[in-house]
CSV table of C-alpha atoms and ligand atoms in Angstrom, one decimal:
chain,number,residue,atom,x,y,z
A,1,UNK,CA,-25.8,7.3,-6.3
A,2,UNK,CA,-25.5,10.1,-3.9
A,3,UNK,CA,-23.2,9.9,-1.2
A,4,UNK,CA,-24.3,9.1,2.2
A,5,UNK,CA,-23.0,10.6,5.8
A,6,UNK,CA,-22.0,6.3,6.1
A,7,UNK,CA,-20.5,6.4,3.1
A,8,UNK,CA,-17.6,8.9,4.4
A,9,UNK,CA,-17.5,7.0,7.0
A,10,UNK,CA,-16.4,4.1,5.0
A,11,UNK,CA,-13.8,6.0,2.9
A,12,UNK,CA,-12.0,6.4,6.3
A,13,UNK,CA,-11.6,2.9,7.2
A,14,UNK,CA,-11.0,2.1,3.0
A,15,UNK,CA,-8.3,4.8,3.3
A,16,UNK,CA,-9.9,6.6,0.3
A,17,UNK,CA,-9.7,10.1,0.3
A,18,UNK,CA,-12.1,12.4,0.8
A,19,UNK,CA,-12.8,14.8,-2.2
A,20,UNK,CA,-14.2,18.6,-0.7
A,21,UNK,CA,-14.9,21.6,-2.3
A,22,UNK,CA,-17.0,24.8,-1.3
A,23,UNK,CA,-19.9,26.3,-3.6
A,24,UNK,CA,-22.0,29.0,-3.4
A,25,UNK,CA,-24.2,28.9,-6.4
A,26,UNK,CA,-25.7,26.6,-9.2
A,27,UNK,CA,-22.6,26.9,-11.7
A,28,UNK,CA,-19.7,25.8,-9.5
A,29,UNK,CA,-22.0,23.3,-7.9
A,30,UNK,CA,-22.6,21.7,-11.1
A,31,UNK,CA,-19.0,21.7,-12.2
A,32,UNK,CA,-17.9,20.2,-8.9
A,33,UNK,CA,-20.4,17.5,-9.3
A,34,UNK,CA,-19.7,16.8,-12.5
A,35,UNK,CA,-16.1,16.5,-11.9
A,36,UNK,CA,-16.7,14.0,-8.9
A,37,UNK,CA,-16.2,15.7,-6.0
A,38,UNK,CA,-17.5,13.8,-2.6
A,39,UNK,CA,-18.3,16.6,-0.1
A,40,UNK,CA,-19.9,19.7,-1.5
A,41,UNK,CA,-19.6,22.4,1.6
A,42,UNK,CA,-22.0,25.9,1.2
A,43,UNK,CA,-19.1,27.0,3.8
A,44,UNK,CA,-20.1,30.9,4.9
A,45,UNK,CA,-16.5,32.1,3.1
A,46,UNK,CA,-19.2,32.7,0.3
A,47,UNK,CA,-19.7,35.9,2.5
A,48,UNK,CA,-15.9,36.5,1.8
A,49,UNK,CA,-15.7,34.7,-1.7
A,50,UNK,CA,-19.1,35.6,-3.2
A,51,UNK,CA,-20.6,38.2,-1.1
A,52,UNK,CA,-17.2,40.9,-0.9
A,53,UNK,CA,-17.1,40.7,3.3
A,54,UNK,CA,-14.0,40.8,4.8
A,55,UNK,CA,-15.1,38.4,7.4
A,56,UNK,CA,-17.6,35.5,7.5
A,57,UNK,CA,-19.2,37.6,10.6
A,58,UNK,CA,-22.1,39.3,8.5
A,59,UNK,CA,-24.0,36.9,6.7
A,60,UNK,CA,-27.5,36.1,7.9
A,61,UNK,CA,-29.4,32.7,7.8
A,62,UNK,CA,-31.5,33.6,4.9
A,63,UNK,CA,-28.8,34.5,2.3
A,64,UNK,CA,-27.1,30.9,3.4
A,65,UNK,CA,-30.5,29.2,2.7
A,66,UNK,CA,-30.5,31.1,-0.3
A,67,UNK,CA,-27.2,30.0,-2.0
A,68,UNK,CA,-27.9,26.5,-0.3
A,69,UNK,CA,-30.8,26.2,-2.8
A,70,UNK,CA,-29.3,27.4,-6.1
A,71,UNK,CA,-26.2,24.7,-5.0
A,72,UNK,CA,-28.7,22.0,-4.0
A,73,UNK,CA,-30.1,22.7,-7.6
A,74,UNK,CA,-26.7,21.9,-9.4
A,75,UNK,CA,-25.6,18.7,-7.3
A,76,UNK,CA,-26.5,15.0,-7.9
A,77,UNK,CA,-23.6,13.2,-6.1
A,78,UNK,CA,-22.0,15.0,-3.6
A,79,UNK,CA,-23.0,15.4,-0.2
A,80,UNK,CA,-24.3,18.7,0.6
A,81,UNK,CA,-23.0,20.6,3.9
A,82,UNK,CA,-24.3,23.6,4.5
A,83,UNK,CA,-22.6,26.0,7.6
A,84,UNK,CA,-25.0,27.7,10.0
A,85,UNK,CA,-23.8,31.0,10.0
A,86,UNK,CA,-22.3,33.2,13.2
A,87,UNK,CA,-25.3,33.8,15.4
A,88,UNK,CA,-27.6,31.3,14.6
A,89,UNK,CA,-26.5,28.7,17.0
A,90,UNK,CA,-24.4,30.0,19.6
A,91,UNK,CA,-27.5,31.4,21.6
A,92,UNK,CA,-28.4,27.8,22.7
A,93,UNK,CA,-29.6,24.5,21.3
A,94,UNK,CA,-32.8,25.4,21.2
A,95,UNK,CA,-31.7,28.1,18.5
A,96,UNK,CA,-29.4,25.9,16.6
A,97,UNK,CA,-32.2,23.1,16.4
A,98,UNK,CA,-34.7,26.0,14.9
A,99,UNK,CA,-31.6,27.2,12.5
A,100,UNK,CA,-30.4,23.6,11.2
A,101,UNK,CA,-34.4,22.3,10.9
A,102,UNK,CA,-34.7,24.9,8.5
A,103,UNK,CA,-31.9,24.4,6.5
A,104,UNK,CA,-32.4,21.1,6.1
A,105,UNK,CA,-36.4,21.4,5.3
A,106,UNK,CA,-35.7,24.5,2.8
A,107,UNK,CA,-32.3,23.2,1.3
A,108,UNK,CA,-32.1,20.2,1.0
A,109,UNK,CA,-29.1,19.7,2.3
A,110,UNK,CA,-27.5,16.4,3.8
A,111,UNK,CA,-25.9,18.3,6.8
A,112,UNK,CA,-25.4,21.5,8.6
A,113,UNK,CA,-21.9,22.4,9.7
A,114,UNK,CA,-21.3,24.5,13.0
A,115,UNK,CA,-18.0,25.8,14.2
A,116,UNK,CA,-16.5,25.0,18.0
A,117,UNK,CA,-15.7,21.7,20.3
A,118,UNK,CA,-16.0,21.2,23.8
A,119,UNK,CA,-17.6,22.6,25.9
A,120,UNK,CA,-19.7,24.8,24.3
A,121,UNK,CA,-20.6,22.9,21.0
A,122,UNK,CA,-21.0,19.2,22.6
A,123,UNK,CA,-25.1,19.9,23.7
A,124,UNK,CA,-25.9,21.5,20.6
A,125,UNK,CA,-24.7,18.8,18.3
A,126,UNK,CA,-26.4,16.2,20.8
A,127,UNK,CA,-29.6,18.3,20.1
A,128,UNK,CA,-29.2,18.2,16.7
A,129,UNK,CA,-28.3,14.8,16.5
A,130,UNK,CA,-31.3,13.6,19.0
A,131,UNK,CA,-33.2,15.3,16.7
A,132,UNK,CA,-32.1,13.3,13.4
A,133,UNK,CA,-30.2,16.2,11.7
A,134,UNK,CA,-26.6,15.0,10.4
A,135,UNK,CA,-24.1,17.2,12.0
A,136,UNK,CA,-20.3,18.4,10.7
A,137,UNK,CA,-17.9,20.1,13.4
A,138,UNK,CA,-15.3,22.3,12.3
A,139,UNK,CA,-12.5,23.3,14.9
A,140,UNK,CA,-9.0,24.7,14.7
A,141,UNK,CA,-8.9,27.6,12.9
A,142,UNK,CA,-12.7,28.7,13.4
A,143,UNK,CA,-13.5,32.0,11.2
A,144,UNK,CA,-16.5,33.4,12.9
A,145,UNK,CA,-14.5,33.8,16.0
A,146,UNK,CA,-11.7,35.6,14.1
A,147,UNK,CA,-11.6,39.0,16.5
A,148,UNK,CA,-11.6,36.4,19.3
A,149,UNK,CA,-8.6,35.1,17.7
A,150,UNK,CA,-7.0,38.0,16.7
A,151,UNK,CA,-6.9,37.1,12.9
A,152,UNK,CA,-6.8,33.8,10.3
A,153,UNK,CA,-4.1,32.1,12.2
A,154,UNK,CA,-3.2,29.0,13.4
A,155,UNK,CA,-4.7,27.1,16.3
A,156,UNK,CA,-3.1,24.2,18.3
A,157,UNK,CA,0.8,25.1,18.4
A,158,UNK,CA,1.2,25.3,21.7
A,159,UNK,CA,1.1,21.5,23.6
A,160,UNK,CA,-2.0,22.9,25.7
A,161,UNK,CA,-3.9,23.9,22.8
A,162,UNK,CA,-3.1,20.9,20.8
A,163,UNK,CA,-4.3,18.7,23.7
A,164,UNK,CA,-7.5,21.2,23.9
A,165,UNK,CA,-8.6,20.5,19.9
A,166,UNK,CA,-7.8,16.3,20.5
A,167,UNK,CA,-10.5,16.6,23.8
A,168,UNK,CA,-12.8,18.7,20.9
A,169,UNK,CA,-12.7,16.2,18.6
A,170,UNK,CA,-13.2,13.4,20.8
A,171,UNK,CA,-16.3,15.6,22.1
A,172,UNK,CA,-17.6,16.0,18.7
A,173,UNK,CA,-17.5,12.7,17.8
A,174,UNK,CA,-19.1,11.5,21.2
A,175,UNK,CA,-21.9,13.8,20.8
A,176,UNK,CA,-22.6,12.3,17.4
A,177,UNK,CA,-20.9,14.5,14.8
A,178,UNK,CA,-20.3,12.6,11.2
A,179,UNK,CA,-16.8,14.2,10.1
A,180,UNK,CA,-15.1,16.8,11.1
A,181,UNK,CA,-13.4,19.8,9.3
A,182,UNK,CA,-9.7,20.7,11.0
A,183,UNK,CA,-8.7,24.1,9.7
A,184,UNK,CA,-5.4,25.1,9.8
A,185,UNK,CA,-3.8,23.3,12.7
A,186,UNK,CA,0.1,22.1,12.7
A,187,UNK,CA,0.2,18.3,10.3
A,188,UNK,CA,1.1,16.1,13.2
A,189,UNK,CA,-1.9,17.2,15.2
A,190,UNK,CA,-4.2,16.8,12.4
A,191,UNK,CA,-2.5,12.8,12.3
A,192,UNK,CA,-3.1,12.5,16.0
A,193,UNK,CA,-6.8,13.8,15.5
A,194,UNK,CA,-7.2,12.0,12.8
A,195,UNK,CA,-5.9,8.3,14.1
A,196,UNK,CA,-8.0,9.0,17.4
A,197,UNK,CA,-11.5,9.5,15.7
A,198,UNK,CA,-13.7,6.6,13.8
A,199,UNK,CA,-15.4,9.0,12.0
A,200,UNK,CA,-13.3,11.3,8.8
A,201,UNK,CA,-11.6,14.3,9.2
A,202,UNK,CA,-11.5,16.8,6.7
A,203,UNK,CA,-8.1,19.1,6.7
A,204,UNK,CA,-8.1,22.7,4.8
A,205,UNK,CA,-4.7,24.2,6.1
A,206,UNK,CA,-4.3,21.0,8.0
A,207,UNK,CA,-1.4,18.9,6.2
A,208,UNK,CA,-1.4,15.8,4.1
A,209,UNK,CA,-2.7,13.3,6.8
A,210,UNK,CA,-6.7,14.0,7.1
A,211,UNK,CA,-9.1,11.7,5.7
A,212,UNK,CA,-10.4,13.8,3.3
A,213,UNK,CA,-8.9,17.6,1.9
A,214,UNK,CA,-11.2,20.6,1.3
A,215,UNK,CA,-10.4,24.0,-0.1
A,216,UNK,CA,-12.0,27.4,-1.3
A,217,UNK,CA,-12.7,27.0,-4.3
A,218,UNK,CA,-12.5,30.8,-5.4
A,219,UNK,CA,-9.1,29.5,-4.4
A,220,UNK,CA,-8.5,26.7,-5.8
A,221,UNK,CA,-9.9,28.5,-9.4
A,222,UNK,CA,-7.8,31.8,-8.7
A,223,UNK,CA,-11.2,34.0,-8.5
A,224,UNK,CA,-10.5,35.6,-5.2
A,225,UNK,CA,-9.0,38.9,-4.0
A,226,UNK,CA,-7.0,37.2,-0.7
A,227,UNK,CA,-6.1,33.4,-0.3
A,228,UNK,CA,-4.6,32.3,2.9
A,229,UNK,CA,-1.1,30.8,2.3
A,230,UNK,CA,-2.1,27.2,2.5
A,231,UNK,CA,-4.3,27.2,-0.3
A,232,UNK,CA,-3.4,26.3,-3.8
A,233,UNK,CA,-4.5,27.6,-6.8
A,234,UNK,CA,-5.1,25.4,-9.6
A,235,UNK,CA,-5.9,28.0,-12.2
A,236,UNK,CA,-5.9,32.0,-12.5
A,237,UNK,CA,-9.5,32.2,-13.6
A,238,UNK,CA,-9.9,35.8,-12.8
A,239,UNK,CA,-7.3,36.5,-15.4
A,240,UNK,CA,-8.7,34.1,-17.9
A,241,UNK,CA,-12.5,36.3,-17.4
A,242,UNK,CA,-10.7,39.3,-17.5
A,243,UNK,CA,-9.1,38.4,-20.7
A,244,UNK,CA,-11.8,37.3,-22.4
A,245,UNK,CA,-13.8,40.2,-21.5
A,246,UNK,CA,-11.2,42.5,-23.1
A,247,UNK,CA,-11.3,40.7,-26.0
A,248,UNK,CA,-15.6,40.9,-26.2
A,249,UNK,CA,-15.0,44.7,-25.5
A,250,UNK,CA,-12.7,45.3,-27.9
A,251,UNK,CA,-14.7,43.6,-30.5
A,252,UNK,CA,-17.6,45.4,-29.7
A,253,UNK,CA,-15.7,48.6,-30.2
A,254,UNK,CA,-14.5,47.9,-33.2
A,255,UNK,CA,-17.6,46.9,-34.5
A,256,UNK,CA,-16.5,43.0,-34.7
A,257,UNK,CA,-19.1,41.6,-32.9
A,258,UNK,CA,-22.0,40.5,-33.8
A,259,UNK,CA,-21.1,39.4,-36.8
A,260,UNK,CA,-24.2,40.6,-39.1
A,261,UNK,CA,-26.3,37.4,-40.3
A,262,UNK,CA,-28.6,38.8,-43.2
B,1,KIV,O1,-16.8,28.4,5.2
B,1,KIV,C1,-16.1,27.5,4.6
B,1,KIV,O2,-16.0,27.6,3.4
B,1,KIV,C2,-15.6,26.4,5.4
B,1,KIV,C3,-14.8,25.4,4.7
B,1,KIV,C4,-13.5,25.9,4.1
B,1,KIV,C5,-14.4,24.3,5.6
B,1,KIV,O3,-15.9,26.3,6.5
């Protein structure tokens, strides 16, 4: 059975974990499905993970919708998020509404994810919400306004800012939202936000106490060139290619492989 916005909902109050990963394409979807993950997130750090940007700045709508459809193609379980990218929702809610409608009719996707709190995000996600679209916030640590914030680094340590994310959340959740991701914020604020909302938080950089955990997983499997120092990875699977594409070459040279058949 496929897992439902409600659902998530329920995990909260169960006190079950919430199980998030990030894909970008039909073979990491499919793994991550298969291995049981919840909350399957086409985040835009596929512009950083999959794409080679340094920031999540450049990529557009369309190349979004496109890996949202190859992941959609490998996922059965999971609920599928997909992010509306930088500049397709900040205009005003009329844009977000036209940007989120698609992604939902062209994807298939459960959800649309859009970074920012209060003020400035709390009309849009009513829009969105009025209009029957399933909406995740994600606040903190928000990527797409990196120059804003002069770099990757963590939001809420001062008591004013920390106060500022709480009154986000709240917002968020007032205005409809059905989780929320909290990126890389100090643990006890992500507690605080946490106990304060009904509806599940999702930490990456966050601490122990969310209601559900989600990481990069180019991360997570060791792929990628940078990883912030709060991810963890599980595997080195860019050696583990590069090794076993030594060994094809090498075979090749020496005329190992193909093995001749007649
Ligand atoms: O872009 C992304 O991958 C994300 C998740 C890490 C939350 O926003």
């Amino acid at each position: 059975m496929a897992v439902t916005t409600q659902e998530l909902i329920r995990y909260k109050k169960e006190g079950r974990p919430i199980v998030a990963l990030t894909a970008w394409d039909y073979l990491i979807a499919r793994a991550l499905d298969e291995a049981g993950v919840d909350l399957i997130m086409v985040g835009d750090s596929l512009a950083m993970v999959a794409l080679g940007y340094s920031t999540t700045l450049p990529i557009t709508l369309d190349e979004m919708i496109h890996h949202a459809k190859a992941v959609r193609r490998g996922v059965e379980r999971a609920l599928l998020v997909v992010d509306l990218p930088f500049m397709s929702y900040q205009e005003s809610p009329k844009q977000a509404l036209r940007s989120a409608g698609r992604i939902i009719k062209t994807t298939g996707a459960t959800a649309v994810k859009l970074e920012g709190g209060y003020p400035d995000m709390v009309e849009t996600v009513e829009r969105l919400v009025q209009a029957g679209i399933a909406v995740m916030g994600h606040i903190g640590l928000t990527p797409q306004s990196v120059h804003q914030l002069g770099g990757f680094r963590k939001q809420g340590k001062t008591a004013q800012a920390a106060e500022q994310i709480l009154r986000q959340a709240v917002a968020l959740q007032e205005a409809g939202a059905f989780s929320i991701v909290l990126e890389h914020i100090p643990d006890d604020l992500a507690l605080k936000v946490s106990q304060e909302l009904t509806i599940p938080t999702v930490g990456i950089g966050a601490g122990p106490h969310c209601d559900g955990q989600v990481l990069v997983t180019a991360d997570l499997l060791g792929m990628s060139t940078w990883r912030p120092s709060f991810a963890k990875a599980y595997t080195n699977l860019h050696e583990t290619i590069t090794q076993a594409v030594q060994s094809y070459a090498e075979e090749v040279k020496q005329h190992q492989f193909p093995k001749s058949t007649s």
